[in-house]
């Protein structure tokens, strides 16, 4: 028994010694390539059970209404990847009293929106999916989380329920890394 313990310690020693010499080596940083930049990966449940992916672009603007209320808006446009079910998703986030660029944070879907002209604060979006119908699905509940925003890209995730006029519902969840619109 004592013989096996000694042999195990010797083998362990010869494994540790090279590791000690290697661990002192200089670490060379590797530049990581972000393959997800400009893409989105969503899962849809409800009226459509499918994964959705493709290219995503964003645009920002700062404006003020006739009444002098300033607001900033961030628009996200999701375009389907070739070979996938034909779909288009657009999400617009607006924030009152903000003349600067958009900030990170959680933005909730605007409930009972009366239209685009009243410049409601929050998230408004729609989904067109050719396989379901010609009528769009409009955002009903949920949120968009903007985790990072720079002048060239926006990264975040969505968890939004969309509803059609006929009562069909789709829940879309996933991550995106948008690039500036060309």
Short mmCIF file of C-alpha atoms in Angstrom, two decimals:
data_model
loop_
_atom_site.label_atom_id
_atom_site.label_comp_id
_atom_site.label_asym_id
_atom_site.label_seq_id
_atom_site.Cartn_x
_atom_site.Cartn_y
_atom_site.Cartn_z
CA UNK A 1 0.00 0.00 0.00
CA UNK A 2 2.80 2.37 0.96
CA UNK A 3 4.48 1.60 -2.37
CA UNK A 4 1.43 2.80 -4.37
CA UNK A 5 1.25 6.07 -2.48
CA UNK A 6 4.93 6.85 -3.20
CA UNK A 7 4.49 5.98 -6.88
CA UNK A 8 1.40 8.24 -7.14
CA UNK A 9 3.29 11.13 -5.53
CA UNK A 10 6.20 10.72 -8.01
CA UNK A 11 3.86 10.74 -11.01
CA UNK A 12 2.04 13.78 -9.63
CA UNK A 13 5.35 15.57 -9.07
CA UNK A 14 6.46 14.97 -12.68
CA UNK A 15 3.13 16.31 -13.94
CA UNK A 16 3.29 19.44 -11.76
CA UNK A 17 6.91 20.40 -12.54
CA UNK A 18 6.34 21.07 -16.28
CA UNK A 19 3.14 22.95 -15.44
CA UNK A 20 5.07 25.25 -13.10
CA UNK A 21 7.56 26.08 -15.87
CA UNK A 22 4.82 26.63 -18.44
CA UNK A 23 2.71 28.77 -16.13
CA UNK A 24 5.44 31.43 -16.09
CA UNK A 25 5.16 31.90 -19.85
CA UNK A 26 3.95 35.25 -21.16
CA UNK A 27 0.31 35.29 -22.24
CA UNK A 28 -0.19 36.77 -25.69
CA UNK A 29 -3.61 38.47 -26.02
CA UNK A 30 -5.76 37.19 -28.85
CA UNK A 31 -8.08 39.60 -30.60
CA UNK A 32 -11.51 38.05 -30.73
CA UNK A 33 -13.62 38.47 -33.83
CA UNK A 34 -17.29 39.12 -33.09
CA UNK A 35 -19.15 36.89 -35.54
CA UNK A 36 -22.50 38.01 -34.12
CA UNK A 37 -22.06 41.68 -35.05
CA UNK A 38 -24.88 42.73 -37.34
CA UNK A 39 -26.96 39.61 -36.61
CA UNK A 40 -29.86 38.52 -34.45
CA UNK A 41 -30.96 35.14 -33.09
CA UNK A 42 -34.57 34.88 -31.92
CA UNK A 43 -36.95 32.10 -31.02
CA UNK A 44 -40.64 32.51 -31.82
CA UNK A 45 -43.40 30.66 -29.97
CA UNK A 46 -47.15 30.79 -30.28
CA UNK A 47 -48.68 31.09 -33.75
CA UNK A 48 -45.21 30.36 -35.17
CA UNK A 49 -42.82 27.87 -33.56
CA UNK A 50 -39.50 28.61 -35.20
CA UNK A 51 -36.09 30.20 -34.77
CA UNK A 52 -35.60 33.50 -36.57
CA UNK A 53 -32.26 34.95 -37.54
CA UNK A 54 -30.73 37.38 -39.96
CA UNK A 55 -29.24 40.86 -40.24
CA UNK A 56 -30.10 43.75 -37.93
CA UNK A 57 -29.54 47.47 -38.45
CA UNK A 58 -30.19 50.48 -36.23
CA UNK A 59 -30.69 54.20 -36.60
CA UNK A 60 -31.03 57.01 -34.07
CA UNK A 61 -32.58 60.44 -34.23
CA UNK A 62 -33.29 63.35 -31.91
CA UNK A 63 -36.18 65.67 -32.64
CA UNK A 64 -38.79 67.79 -30.96
CA UNK A 65 -42.55 68.03 -31.41
CA UNK A 66 -44.47 71.17 -32.37
CA UNK A 67 -45.20 71.65 -28.66
CA UNK A 68 -41.44 71.75 -27.97
CA UNK A 69 -41.17 68.33 -26.31
CA UNK A 70 -37.82 66.81 -27.20
CA UNK A 71 -37.39 63.10 -27.72
CA UNK A 72 -34.81 60.64 -28.95
CA UNK A 73 -35.66 57.52 -30.91
CA UNK A 74 -33.81 54.32 -31.68
CA UNK A 75 -35.10 52.13 -34.50
CA UNK A 76 -34.09 48.49 -34.98
CA UNK A 77 -34.78 46.72 -38.27
CA UNK A 78 -34.49 42.92 -38.38
CA UNK A 79 -34.31 41.31 -41.85
CA UNK A 80 -34.57 37.56 -42.34
CA UNK A 81 -31.68 35.41 -43.46
CA UNK A 82 -31.90 33.79 -46.89
CA UNK A 83 -33.38 30.30 -46.74
CA UNK A 84 -35.40 31.07 -43.60
CA UNK A 85 -39.09 31.80 -43.28
CA UNK A 86 -39.70 35.26 -44.77
CA UNK A 87 -40.19 37.77 -41.98
CA UNK A 88 -39.47 41.38 -41.09
CA UNK A 89 -39.41 42.93 -37.63
CA UNK A 90 -39.16 46.61 -36.78
CA UNK A 91 -38.90 48.06 -33.28
CA UNK A 92 -38.90 51.75 -32.41
CA UNK A 93 -37.92 52.97 -28.95
CA UNK A 94 -38.62 56.59 -28.04
CA UNK A 95 -37.74 58.56 -24.94
CA UNK A 96 -39.15 62.02 -24.06
CA UNK A 97 -37.09 64.96 -22.87
CA UNK A 98 -33.87 63.54 -24.25
CA UNK A 99 -31.86 65.46 -26.81
CA UNK A 100 -28.74 63.36 -26.35
CA UNK A 101 -28.08 59.91 -27.68
CA UNK A 102 -29.84 56.86 -26.33
CA UNK A 103 -28.67 55.17 -23.14
CA UNK A 104 -28.51 51.56 -21.99
CA UNK A 105 -31.45 50.26 -20.02
CA UNK A 106 -34.74 48.38 -20.15
CA UNK A 107 -37.48 49.86 -22.33
CA UNK A 108 -41.04 48.54 -21.99
CA UNK A 109 -43.68 48.18 -24.70
CA UNK A 110 -46.06 51.11 -24.92
CA UNK A 111 -49.59 49.96 -24.13
CA UNK A 112 -52.64 51.37 -25.90
CA UNK A 113 -50.69 53.39 -28.43
CA UNK A 114 -52.90 55.78 -30.39
CA UNK A 115 -50.56 56.08 -33.37
CA UNK A 116 -47.17 57.31 -34.46
CA UNK A 117 -48.11 60.98 -34.37
CA UNK A 118 -48.39 61.27 -30.61
CA UNK A 119 -44.77 60.16 -30.16
CA UNK A 120 -45.51 57.87 -27.24
CA UNK A 121 -42.67 57.02 -24.94
CA UNK A 122 -41.53 53.41 -24.84
CA UNK A 123 -41.32 50.56 -27.34
CA UNK A 124 -43.50 50.04 -30.39
CA UNK A 125 -42.92 47.24 -32.86
CA UNK A 126 -44.43 45.07 -35.53
CA UNK A 127 -43.73 41.71 -37.16
CA UNK A 128 -44.64 40.62 -40.69
CA UNK A 129 -44.44 36.87 -41.27
CA UNK A 130 -45.53 35.74 -44.72
CA UNK A 131 -46.40 32.19 -43.65
CA UNK A 132 -49.04 33.37 -41.15
CA UNK A 133 -50.97 36.10 -42.93
CA UNK A 134 -50.64 39.38 -44.72
CA UNK A 135 -51.66 41.25 -41.58
CA UNK A 136 -48.89 42.39 -39.24
CA UNK A 137 -48.54 41.53 -35.58
CA UNK A 138 -48.11 44.55 -33.27
CA UNK A 139 -46.20 44.70 -29.99
CA UNK A 140 -48.45 43.99 -27.04
CA UNK A 141 -46.31 43.34 -23.94
CA UNK A 142 -42.66 42.94 -23.09
CA UNK A 143 -39.42 44.85 -23.20
CA UNK A 144 -36.20 45.55 -25.04
CA UNK A 145 -32.99 45.63 -23.02
CA UNK A 146 -30.20 47.74 -24.52
CA UNK A 147 -26.98 46.42 -22.96
CA UNK A 148 -24.46 48.41 -25.00
CA UNK A 149 -24.78 51.33 -27.37
CA UNK A 150 -22.07 53.14 -29.32
CA UNK A 151 -22.15 55.25 -32.45
CA UNK A 152 -21.51 52.10 -34.56
CA UNK A 153 -23.41 49.30 -32.81
CA UNK A 154 -26.19 48.41 -30.39
CA UNK A 155 -26.28 45.16 -28.43
CA UNK A 156 -29.18 43.82 -26.41
CA UNK A 157 -32.08 41.40 -26.19
CA UNK A 158 -35.83 41.39 -26.64
CA UNK A 159 -38.70 39.57 -25.02
CA UNK A 160 -41.88 40.87 -26.67
CA UNK A 161 -45.33 39.41 -27.27
CA UNK A 162 -46.92 40.48 -30.56
CA UNK A 163 -50.64 40.19 -31.36
CA UNK A 164 -52.60 40.34 -34.61
CA UNK A 165 -56.05 41.84 -35.12
CA UNK A 166 -57.45 38.30 -35.30
CA UNK A 167 -56.14 37.42 -31.83
CA UNK A 168 -53.15 35.32 -32.84
CA UNK A 169 -50.08 35.83 -30.65
CA UNK A 170 -46.33 35.37 -31.10
CA UNK A 171 -43.70 35.65 -28.39
CA UNK A 172 -40.26 36.57 -29.70
CA UNK A 173 -37.21 36.27 -27.46
CA UNK A 174 -33.54 36.52 -28.24
CA UNK A 175 -30.38 38.54 -28.66
CA UNK A 176 -29.20 41.04 -31.25
CA UNK A 177 -26.08 43.00 -32.13
CA UNK A 178 -27.13 45.73 -34.55
CA UNK A 179 -24.85 47.78 -36.78
CA UNK A 180 -25.48 51.29 -38.08
CA UNK A 181 -27.84 51.47 -41.08
CA UNK A 182 -25.95 51.99 -44.33
#
